Short mmCIF file of C-alpha atoms in Angstrom, two decimals:
data_model
loop_
_atom_site.label_atom_id
_atom_site.label_comp_id
_atom_site.label_asym_id
_atom_site.label_seq_id
_atom_site.Cartn_x
_atom_site.Cartn_y
_atom_site.Cartn_z
CA MET S 950 -146.03 -181.08 -85.24
CA ASP S 951 -146.00 -178.80 -82.19
CA ARG S 952 -145.06 -181.51 -79.59
CA ALA S 953 -145.85 -179.10 -76.73
CA ARG S 954 -149.49 -178.79 -77.63
CA VAL S 955 -149.82 -182.38 -78.21
CA ALA S 956 -148.30 -183.26 -74.89
CA ALA S 957 -150.61 -180.71 -73.39
CA LEU S 958 -153.59 -183.09 -74.28
CA ALA S 959 -152.51 -184.72 -71.04
CA ASP S 960 -153.51 -181.57 -69.05
CA GLU S 961 -157.13 -181.76 -70.09
CA ARG S 962 -159.72 -181.95 -67.57
CA LEU S 963 -161.80 -184.91 -67.66
CA ASP S 964 -165.76 -184.57 -67.17
CA TRP S 965 -169.02 -185.83 -68.40
CA ARG S 966 -168.43 -184.67 -72.12
CA PHE S 967 -166.19 -187.65 -72.58
CA LYS S 968 -168.59 -190.66 -72.53
CA ALA S 969 -165.56 -193.19 -71.96
CA VAL S 970 -164.47 -191.73 -68.74
CA PRO S 971 -166.30 -192.86 -65.64
CA ALA S 972 -167.41 -190.53 -63.04
CA ALA S 973 -164.75 -191.25 -60.65
CA GLY S 974 -162.48 -189.68 -63.17
CA TRP S 975 -164.19 -186.23 -63.61
CA GLY S 976 -162.13 -183.22 -62.24
CA LEU S 977 -158.91 -185.31 -62.94
CA THR S 978 -156.55 -184.47 -65.90
CA ALA S 979 -155.93 -187.11 -68.43
CA ALA S 980 -152.20 -187.67 -66.74
CA GLU S 981 -153.60 -187.49 -63.24
CA TYR S 982 -156.47 -190.18 -64.15
CA LEU S 983 -154.13 -192.71 -65.86
CA ALA S 984 -151.76 -192.33 -62.61
CA THR S 985 -154.53 -193.92 -60.42
CA GLY S 986 -153.86 -197.03 -62.56
CA PRO S 987 -157.36 -197.59 -63.94
CA THR S 988 -158.44 -201.00 -65.40
CA LEU S 989 -161.13 -202.04 -68.05
CA ASP S 990 -163.57 -203.18 -64.97
CA GLY S 991 -163.59 -199.53 -63.94
CA LEU S 992 -165.28 -198.46 -67.30
CA ALA S 993 -168.64 -198.31 -68.22
CA THR S 994 -170.26 -199.86 -71.30
CA PRO S 995 -171.01 -198.90 -74.20
CA LEU S 996 -167.33 -198.62 -74.75
CA VAL S 997 -164.40 -198.67 -77.70
CA THR S 998 -160.94 -199.14 -76.84
CA LEU S 999 -157.49 -199.29 -78.41
CA ASP S 1000 -154.97 -202.07 -77.88
CA ALA S 1001 -151.20 -200.46 -77.26
CA GLY S 1002 -149.52 -203.44 -78.33
CA ALA S 1003 -151.55 -203.66 -81.80
CA LEU S 1004 -150.93 -200.20 -82.45
CA ASP S 1005 -147.22 -200.41 -81.95
CA HIS S 1006 -146.99 -203.44 -84.14
CA ASN S 1007 -149.06 -202.03 -86.64
CA LEU S 1008 -147.18 -198.56 -86.86
CA SER S 1009 -143.99 -200.53 -87.23
CA THR S 1010 -144.98 -202.94 -89.70
CA MET S 1011 -146.46 -200.55 -92.18
CA ALA S 1012 -143.20 -198.29 -91.51
CA GLN S 1013 -141.21 -201.16 -92.41
CA TRP S 1014 -143.27 -202.18 -95.49
CA CYS S 1015 -142.90 -198.98 -97.05
CA ALA S 1016 -139.22 -198.56 -96.50
CA LYS S 1017 -138.44 -201.77 -97.81
CA ALA S 1018 -140.74 -201.26 -100.99
CA GLY S 1019 -139.23 -197.67 -101.53
CA VAL S 1020 -142.44 -195.46 -101.25
CA GLY S 1021 -143.32 -192.86 -98.96
CA LEU S 1022 -146.25 -192.72 -96.33
CA ALA S 1023 -148.49 -189.85 -95.81
CA PRO S 1024 -151.10 -191.53 -93.94
CA HIS S 1025 -154.66 -190.42 -93.78
CA GLY S 1026 -155.41 -188.63 -90.62
CA LYS S 1027 -159.23 -188.43 -91.17
CA THR S 1028 -159.39 -192.04 -89.72
CA THR S 1029 -158.31 -191.21 -86.47
CA MET S 1030 -158.39 -187.27 -86.30
CA ALA S 1031 -156.15 -187.88 -83.35
CA PRO S 1032 -153.18 -185.56 -83.10
CA ALA S 1033 -151.48 -188.01 -80.60
CA LEU S 1034 -151.38 -190.72 -83.29
CA TRP S 1035 -150.51 -188.45 -86.00
CA GLN S 1036 -147.18 -187.71 -84.20
CA ARG S 1037 -146.57 -191.29 -83.73
CA GLN S 1038 -147.07 -191.87 -87.37
CA LEU S 1039 -144.62 -188.96 -88.02
CA ASP S 1040 -142.28 -190.18 -85.45
CA ALA S 1041 -142.27 -193.52 -87.34
CA GLY S 1042 -141.26 -191.99 -90.80
CA ALA S 1043 -144.20 -190.73 -92.39
CA LEU S 1044 -143.62 -187.58 -94.68
CA ALA S 1045 -146.87 -185.74 -93.99
CA ILE S 1046 -150.39 -186.18 -92.89
CA THR S 1047 -153.05 -186.40 -95.33
CA LEU S 1048 -156.51 -184.64 -94.60
CA ALA S 1049 -159.81 -184.60 -96.30
CA ASN S 1050 -161.42 -181.17 -95.74
CA LEU S 1051 -161.16 -177.79 -94.35
CA PRO S 1052 -162.16 -178.34 -90.61
CA GLN S 1053 -159.56 -181.10 -90.38
CA LEU S 1054 -157.19 -178.70 -91.84
CA HIS S 1055 -158.25 -176.13 -89.04
CA VAL S 1056 -157.43 -179.05 -86.42
CA ALA S 1057 -153.95 -179.84 -88.08
CA ARG S 1058 -152.93 -176.16 -87.92
CA ALA S 1059 -154.34 -175.83 -84.29
CA PHE S 1060 -151.75 -178.77 -83.33
CA GLY S 1061 -149.00 -177.19 -85.81
CA LEU S 1062 -148.59 -179.70 -88.29
CA ARG S 1063 -146.67 -178.61 -91.02
CA ARG S 1064 -146.72 -181.24 -93.70
CA ILE S 1065 -150.51 -181.65 -95.10
CA HIS S 1066 -151.58 -183.37 -98.01
CA LEU S 1067 -155.34 -182.37 -98.71
CA ALA S 1068 -157.09 -185.39 -100.65
CA ASN S 1069 -159.66 -183.08 -101.87
CA THR S 1070 -159.78 -180.02 -103.77
CA LEU S 1071 -160.09 -176.67 -101.72
CA LEU S 1072 -162.45 -174.43 -103.43
CA GLY S 1073 -164.11 -172.27 -100.92
CA PRO S 1074 -162.82 -168.84 -101.04
CA ALA S 1075 -162.64 -168.46 -97.54
CA GLY S 1076 -160.61 -171.54 -97.11
CA LEU S 1077 -158.26 -170.67 -99.45
CA ARG S 1078 -157.62 -167.33 -98.11
CA TRP S 1079 -156.96 -168.76 -94.94
CA ILE S 1080 -154.37 -171.39 -96.01
CA ALA S 1081 -152.74 -168.75 -97.99
CA ALA S 1082 -152.57 -166.71 -94.75
CA GLU S 1083 -151.28 -169.60 -92.83
CA LEU S 1084 -148.56 -170.26 -95.76
CA ALA S 1085 -147.30 -166.59 -95.56
CA THR S 1086 -146.85 -166.72 -91.77
CA ASP S 1087 -145.29 -170.12 -91.64
CA PRO S 1088 -142.43 -170.73 -94.15
CA ALA S 1089 -141.96 -174.26 -93.04
CA LEU S 1090 -145.54 -175.36 -93.78
CA ARG S 1091 -145.92 -177.57 -96.73
CA PHE S 1092 -149.28 -178.12 -98.36
CA THR S 1093 -150.74 -179.45 -101.35
CA SER S 1094 -154.35 -179.79 -102.56
CA TRP S 1095 -156.15 -181.46 -105.45
CA VAL S 1096 -157.86 -180.21 -108.51
CA ASP S 1097 -159.57 -182.10 -111.26
CA SER S 1098 -161.13 -179.43 -113.60
CA VAL S 1099 -160.08 -176.48 -115.30
CA ARG S 1100 -163.01 -174.34 -113.74
CA SER S 1101 -161.68 -175.37 -110.36
CA VAL S 1102 -158.41 -174.14 -111.40
CA GLU S 1103 -159.97 -170.88 -112.33
CA LEU S 1104 -161.85 -170.51 -108.92
CA MET S 1105 -158.61 -171.53 -106.86
CA ALA S 1106 -156.62 -168.78 -108.86
CA GLU S 1107 -159.36 -166.13 -108.63
CA ALA S 1108 -159.37 -166.55 -104.79
CA LEU S 1109 -155.98 -166.58 -104.48
CA ARG S 1110 -155.30 -163.60 -106.34
CA GLY S 1111 -152.77 -161.23 -104.59
CA ALA S 1112 -151.79 -163.99 -102.40
CA PRO S 1113 -147.79 -163.59 -101.48
CA ALA S 1114 -147.24 -167.13 -102.73
CA PRO S 1115 -148.73 -170.09 -105.03
CA VAL S 1116 -150.62 -172.90 -103.87
CA ASP S 1117 -149.48 -176.59 -104.79
CA VAL S 1118 -151.68 -178.51 -106.08
CA CYS S 1119 -151.99 -182.37 -107.78
CA VAL S 1120 -153.97 -183.24 -110.77
CA GLU S 1121 -156.47 -185.64 -109.80
CA LEU S 1122 -157.09 -188.74 -112.22
CA GLY S 1123 -160.48 -190.76 -111.42
CA ALA S 1124 -162.26 -193.44 -113.67
CA PRO S 1125 -165.74 -193.38 -114.98
CA GLY S 1126 -168.36 -194.23 -112.32
CA ALA S 1127 -165.83 -193.74 -109.69
CA ARG S 1128 -165.50 -190.47 -107.43
CA THR S 1129 -163.91 -187.37 -108.27
CA GLY S 1130 -160.91 -186.96 -110.52
CA CYS S 1131 -160.40 -186.40 -114.10
CA ARG S 1132 -161.93 -189.17 -116.49
CA THR S 1133 -159.23 -189.21 -119.00
CA LEU S 1134 -155.65 -188.48 -119.68
CA ALA S 1135 -156.60 -185.75 -122.20
CA GLU S 1136 -158.71 -183.98 -119.38
CA ALA S 1137 -156.10 -184.32 -116.69
CA HIS S 1138 -153.41 -182.69 -119.23
CA ALA S 1139 -155.62 -180.04 -119.74
CA VAL S 1140 -155.89 -179.20 -115.99
CA ALA S 1141 -152.26 -179.55 -115.39
CA GLN S 1142 -151.77 -176.94 -118.52
CA ALA S 1143 -154.11 -174.66 -116.78
CA VAL S 1144 -152.24 -174.97 -113.32
CA HIS S 1145 -149.03 -174.41 -115.26
CA THR S 1146 -150.42 -170.96 -116.44
CA ALA S 1147 -152.01 -170.03 -113.06
CA PRO S 1148 -149.43 -167.75 -111.25
CA GLU S 1149 -151.35 -168.70 -108.03
CA LEU S 1150 -150.87 -172.27 -108.21
CA ARG S 1151 -147.98 -174.62 -108.70
CA LEU S 1152 -148.21 -178.29 -110.10
CA ALA S 1153 -146.87 -180.53 -107.67
CA GLY S 1154 -147.84 -183.99 -108.87
CA VAL S 1155 -150.60 -186.20 -109.78
CA SER S 1156 -153.02 -188.07 -107.22
CA GLY S 1157 -155.74 -190.90 -107.23
CA TYR S 1158 -157.73 -193.12 -104.92
CA GLU S 1159 -157.87 -196.65 -106.40
CA GLY S 1160 -160.44 -197.63 -103.44
CA ALA S 1161 -163.23 -196.02 -105.42
CA ILE S 1162 -162.56 -198.17 -108.51
CA ALA S 1163 -163.38 -201.58 -106.48
CA HIS S 1164 -164.07 -202.80 -103.07
CA ASP S 1165 -162.90 -206.49 -102.67
CA ALA S 1166 -159.77 -208.57 -103.76
CA THR S 1167 -161.09 -210.83 -106.44
CA ALA S 1168 -159.29 -211.28 -109.39
CA ASP S 1169 -161.57 -208.80 -111.51
CA SER S 1170 -161.17 -205.93 -108.84
CA LEU S 1171 -157.31 -206.22 -108.60
CA ALA S 1172 -157.32 -206.08 -112.26
CA ALA S 1173 -159.33 -202.91 -112.40
CA VAL S 1174 -157.30 -201.30 -109.74
CA THR S 1175 -153.94 -202.52 -111.57
CA ARG S 1176 -155.27 -200.86 -114.80
CA TYR S 1177 -156.44 -197.74 -113.11
CA VAL S 1178 -153.01 -197.27 -111.24
CA THR S 1179 -151.26 -197.87 -114.42
CA GLU S 1180 -153.17 -194.72 -116.05
CA LEU S 1181 -152.18 -192.68 -113.10
CA GLY S 1182 -148.43 -193.71 -113.75
CA ARG S 1183 -148.82 -192.78 -117.48
CA LEU S 1184 -150.33 -189.43 -116.39
CA HIS S 1185 -147.21 -188.69 -114.42
CA GLN S 1186 -145.30 -189.58 -117.42
CA LEU S 1187 -147.32 -187.33 -119.63
CA LEU S 1188 -146.82 -184.18 -117.41
CA ALA S 1189 -143.08 -184.89 -117.03
CA SER S 1190 -142.30 -185.03 -120.61
CA ASP S 1191 -144.10 -181.58 -121.30
CA ASP S 1192 -142.14 -180.15 -118.16
CA LEU S 1193 -145.32 -179.31 -116.36
CA PHE S 1194 -144.17 -179.79 -112.82
CA GLU S 1195 -143.14 -177.06 -111.12
CA THR S 1196 -141.96 -178.13 -107.49
CA GLU S 1197 -138.63 -179.48 -106.48
CA GLU S 1198 -140.20 -182.64 -105.44
CA VAL S 1199 -143.14 -184.34 -107.39
CA TRP S 1200 -145.31 -186.78 -106.03
CA ILE S 1201 -147.31 -189.72 -107.68
CA THR S 1202 -149.74 -190.33 -104.73
CA ALA S 1203 -152.44 -193.00 -104.22
CA GLY S 1204 -152.81 -195.96 -102.02
CA GLY S 1205 -155.52 -196.44 -99.64
CA SER S 1206 -155.25 -199.50 -97.01
CA ALA S 1207 -156.77 -201.91 -99.48
CA TYR S 1208 -154.52 -202.03 -102.37
CA PHE S 1209 -151.23 -200.23 -101.37
CA ASP S 1210 -149.48 -203.35 -102.68
CA THR S 1211 -150.88 -202.98 -106.16
CA VAL S 1212 -150.11 -199.32 -106.10
CA THR S 1213 -146.52 -200.04 -105.16
CA GLU S 1214 -145.66 -202.92 -107.74
CA GLN S 1215 -147.12 -200.21 -110.58
CA LEU S 1216 -145.88 -196.95 -109.39
CA ALA S 1217 -142.70 -197.61 -107.36
CA PRO S 1218 -140.53 -198.08 -110.49
CA LEU S 1219 -141.44 -194.42 -111.45
CA ALA S 1220 -139.62 -192.82 -108.41
CA ASP S 1221 -136.39 -190.85 -109.34
CA ASP S 1222 -134.25 -188.22 -107.75
CA ARG S 1223 -137.16 -185.82 -108.19
CA THR S 1224 -140.14 -188.07 -108.21
CA ARG S 1225 -141.51 -189.56 -105.04
CA VAL S 1226 -144.21 -192.22 -104.80
CA VAL S 1227 -146.53 -191.58 -101.74
CA LEU S 1228 -148.97 -194.09 -100.17
CA ARG S 1229 -151.80 -192.69 -98.10
CA SER S 1230 -152.85 -195.65 -96.18
CA GLY S 1231 -154.93 -194.65 -92.99
CA ALA S 1232 -156.86 -197.44 -91.58
CA TYR S 1233 -153.81 -199.82 -91.21
CA LEU S 1234 -153.15 -198.10 -87.70
CA ALA S 1235 -156.13 -199.37 -86.13
CA HIS S 1236 -156.94 -202.25 -88.43
CA ASP S 1237 -160.17 -204.07 -87.62
CA ASP S 1238 -161.98 -207.25 -87.51
CA GLY S 1239 -164.15 -206.89 -90.69
CA PHE S 1240 -163.37 -204.96 -94.02
CA TYR S 1241 -159.70 -204.62 -93.55
CA ARG S 1242 -159.02 -207.66 -92.09
CA GLY S 1243 -160.55 -209.52 -95.39
CA ILE S 1244 -158.78 -207.09 -97.94
CA SER S 1245 -155.67 -206.11 -96.49
CA PRO S 1246 -152.67 -206.76 -98.94
CA LEU S 1247 -150.81 -208.30 -95.75
CA ALA S 1248 -153.60 -210.96 -95.20
CA ARG S 1249 -154.17 -212.04 -98.43
CA PRO S 1250 -153.09 -215.61 -99.46
CA SER S 1251 -150.48 -214.12 -102.10
CA ALA S 1252 -148.61 -212.59 -99.07
CA ALA S 1253 -148.26 -215.57 -97.03
CA ALA S 1254 -144.59 -214.54 -95.99
CA ALA S 1255 -145.91 -210.92 -94.73
CA THR S 1256 -146.45 -210.06 -91.21
CA PRO S 1257 -150.11 -209.07 -90.94
CA PHE S 1258 -151.77 -206.07 -89.18
CA ARG S 1259 -153.49 -206.75 -85.69
CA SER S 1260 -156.85 -205.42 -84.92
CA ALA S 1261 -156.39 -202.60 -82.24
CA LEU S 1262 -159.66 -201.40 -82.02
CA HIS S 1263 -162.55 -203.13 -79.96
CA GLY S 1264 -166.19 -202.56 -78.71
CA TRP S 1265 -167.40 -203.37 -75.16
CA ALA S 1266 -171.06 -203.81 -74.28
CA ARG S 1267 -172.97 -205.09 -71.59
CA VAL S 1268 -175.97 -207.77 -71.82
CA VAL S 1269 -178.99 -205.75 -70.54
CA SER S 1270 -182.09 -208.13 -71.49
CA ARG S 1271 -182.78 -211.87 -72.51
CA PRO S 1272 -186.32 -211.05 -73.43
CA GLU S 1273 -186.73 -214.30 -75.43
CA PRO S 1274 -185.02 -217.92 -76.13
CA GLY S 1275 -181.96 -217.06 -78.38
CA LEU S 1276 -182.01 -213.08 -78.22
CA ALA S 1277 -179.76 -211.07 -76.00
CA LEU S 1278 -179.60 -207.14 -76.38
CA LEU S 1279 -176.47 -205.34 -75.67
CA ASP S 1280 -176.34 -201.52 -74.32
CA GLY S 1281 -174.01 -200.53 -77.59
CA GLY S 1282 -175.55 -199.77 -81.14
CA LYS S 1283 -175.28 -197.30 -83.94
CA ARG S 1284 -174.14 -194.36 -81.83
CA ASP S 1285 -171.20 -196.36 -80.51
CA PHE S 1286 -169.96 -198.82 -83.01
CA SER S 1287 -169.59 -198.98 -86.79
CA TYR S 1288 -171.94 -200.74 -89.06
CA ASP S 1289 -171.70 -199.36 -92.56
CA GLU S 1290 -169.09 -202.33 -93.57
CA GLY S 1291 -170.44 -204.99 -91.24
CA PHE S 1292 -171.99 -205.79 -87.83
CA PRO S 1293 -169.73 -205.88 -84.87
CA GLU S 1294 -168.38 -209.62 -84.27
CA PRO S 1295 -168.79 -211.25 -80.98
CA GLN S 1296 -165.44 -212.32 -79.47
CA LEU S 1297 -165.63 -213.19 -76.13
CA VAL S 1298 -167.31 -212.78 -72.58
CA ARG S 1299 -165.38 -210.79 -70.09
CA GLY S 1300 -164.48 -213.22 -67.10
CA ARG S 1301 -164.96 -216.33 -69.00
CA GLY S 1302 -162.28 -216.35 -71.41
CA ARG S 1303 -164.27 -217.59 -74.48
CA GLY S 1304 -166.67 -216.29 -76.89
CA PRO S 1305 -170.43 -216.36 -76.98
CA SER S 1306 -170.47 -219.94 -78.72
CA GLY S 1307 -172.31 -219.36 -81.74
CA GLY S 1308 -173.71 -215.64 -81.24
CA ARG S 1309 -173.80 -213.17 -83.92
CA ILE S 1310 -174.87 -209.66 -84.08
CA THR S 1311 -177.84 -209.28 -86.75
CA ALA S 1312 -179.24 -205.76 -86.17
CA LEU S 1313 -178.10 -202.43 -84.47
CA ASN S 1314 -180.46 -199.81 -83.15
CA ASP S 1315 -179.17 -196.24 -81.81
CA GLN S 1316 -178.46 -197.89 -78.59
CA HIS S 1317 -178.88 -201.57 -78.65
CA ALA S 1318 -177.15 -204.53 -80.59
CA PHE S 1319 -179.13 -207.75 -81.37
CA LEU S 1320 -177.03 -210.75 -80.21
CA ARG S 1321 -178.82 -213.73 -81.77
CA ASP S 1322 -178.50 -217.63 -81.49
CA ALA S 1323 -179.73 -220.06 -78.89
CA ASP S 1324 -176.44 -221.40 -77.48
CA ALA S 1325 -174.91 -217.94 -77.30
CA GLY S 1326 -174.23 -218.60 -73.60
CA VAL S 1327 -174.67 -214.97 -72.30
CA SER S 1328 -176.52 -213.75 -69.15
CA ILE S 1329 -177.86 -210.48 -68.17
CA GLY S 1330 -174.80 -208.42 -66.63
CA ASP S 1331 -172.19 -209.96 -68.97
CA THR S 1332 -169.85 -207.66 -70.76
CA VAL S 1333 -169.10 -208.95 -74.41
CA ARG S 1334 -165.96 -207.95 -76.50
CA LEU S 1335 -166.82 -206.93 -79.96
CA GLY S 1336 -164.53 -206.77 -83.05
CA LEU S 1337 -165.37 -204.01 -85.28
CA SER S 1338 -165.38 -202.98 -88.81
CA HIS S 1339 -164.13 -200.05 -90.75
CA PRO S 1340 -162.26 -197.75 -88.10
CA CYS S 1341 -163.01 -194.83 -89.93
CA THR S 1342 -166.59 -194.76 -88.68
CA VAL S 1343 -165.76 -195.87 -85.11
CA PHE S 1344 -163.27 -192.96 -84.10
CA ASP S 1345 -165.84 -189.99 -84.89
CA LYS S 1346 -168.24 -191.54 -82.37
CA TRP S 1347 -165.70 -191.10 -79.48
CA THR S 1348 -163.87 -187.80 -78.54
CA LEU S 1349 -161.76 -189.92 -75.90
CA ILE S 1350 -160.48 -193.69 -76.31
CA PRO S 1351 -158.96 -195.77 -73.63
CA VAL S 1352 -155.77 -197.52 -74.57
CA LEU S 1353 -155.63 -200.93 -73.03
CA ASP S 1354 -152.08 -202.38 -72.48
CA SER S 1355 -153.99 -205.61 -73.88
CA ALA S 1356 -157.39 -206.38 -74.83
CA ASP S 1357 -156.73 -210.06 -74.20
CA ALA S 1358 -155.45 -209.83 -70.72
CA GLU S 1359 -157.59 -211.09 -67.95
CA LEU S 1360 -157.79 -207.38 -66.38
CA PRO S 1361 -156.69 -204.89 -69.06
CA ARG S 1362 -155.13 -202.00 -67.79
CA VAL S 1363 -155.72 -198.10 -69.37
CA VAL S 1364 -152.12 -196.93 -70.25
CA ASP S 1365 -153.14 -194.06 -72.31
CA LEU S 1366 -156.07 -191.82 -73.76
CA VAL S 1367 -156.28 -190.80 -77.27
CA ARG S 1368 -158.26 -187.56 -78.10
CA THR S 1369 -160.03 -187.14 -81.18
CA TYR S 1370 -161.34 -184.24 -83.05
CA PHE S 1371 -164.22 -184.44 -85.54
#
């Protein structure tokens, strides 16, 4: 990445556009604001923060896990859309950053990202012509897209006709009832042959997403994931035996943040001097206090010796009403916190060092959370820390996220600001 462009984020002026920044910080650059020594108590609610220690822990834990397992990592950048965090992941050994659509590619190139894996099919002619121009003007740029049909190959080739260099693609394998991807090995083989005969494209590997196969860690779900990943490995072997791959390095890539252990167990043995197995886990960096806490491979009973990830993501909301017994209304809701994989989890009341006893969030409105249970032990004006589930739908709600030295500290200090681009 362009380190100077990332570093220049510290020079951005803060103002009312950033809902996490108090009025006292308006007019200052991000660096100037941090130099004032801000603390959590100086920030308004609703609020989302990151924990510096947890980020460091998760970054090193995943890097060490991949190194020990002998697999590469191209973390999914759509989780955070934060170039400064992408830079940290690359510095920790990531091979590339994975993205999901054309607007995300625009952000990446604006920050000089040169190793990009698009976990999607890029079909729009305007987008294809743009990436072709980027490849032509930046010889160091390495870009790979996905494809899952012969028709997609035809459309891509047509849009790229006359481009100075081919675009690399991976054939995507899916599964019946799942998301995108060829449904059979025969279909995938036909797509690979079509790529091989199109001068505008080069076959660079095989790809898939096992997270579309299952959504929990039951024995049946893990077995289904294993079957799917095994088929992905068979696809690689089939295309390799037919000598269809055209790039110096070939990728077999899968692995979200829920089943990367299964992916590694099945695919890592296929790596060789030319073939690289690459995970695309993205949620591990922030982790969570919900979906990923319950499904992460490093938190399952079978991984008793593993070092689990720590949640770096927290919400903060203030009690603004106690309109009836057993109910407190907080000033944060759907516009602030994730809710698609479970409601926020009340964890502690600021200044009391304990959680709201028995309290639970039962509903969210746009700007309110319903904290219920008679012995919740909160009063109007109290600030409640919330554990959040599914980081992918938290980051997109905040253009600037304060990073605390420790969310568990008596008075957390703001030590950084993470800028996002959605």
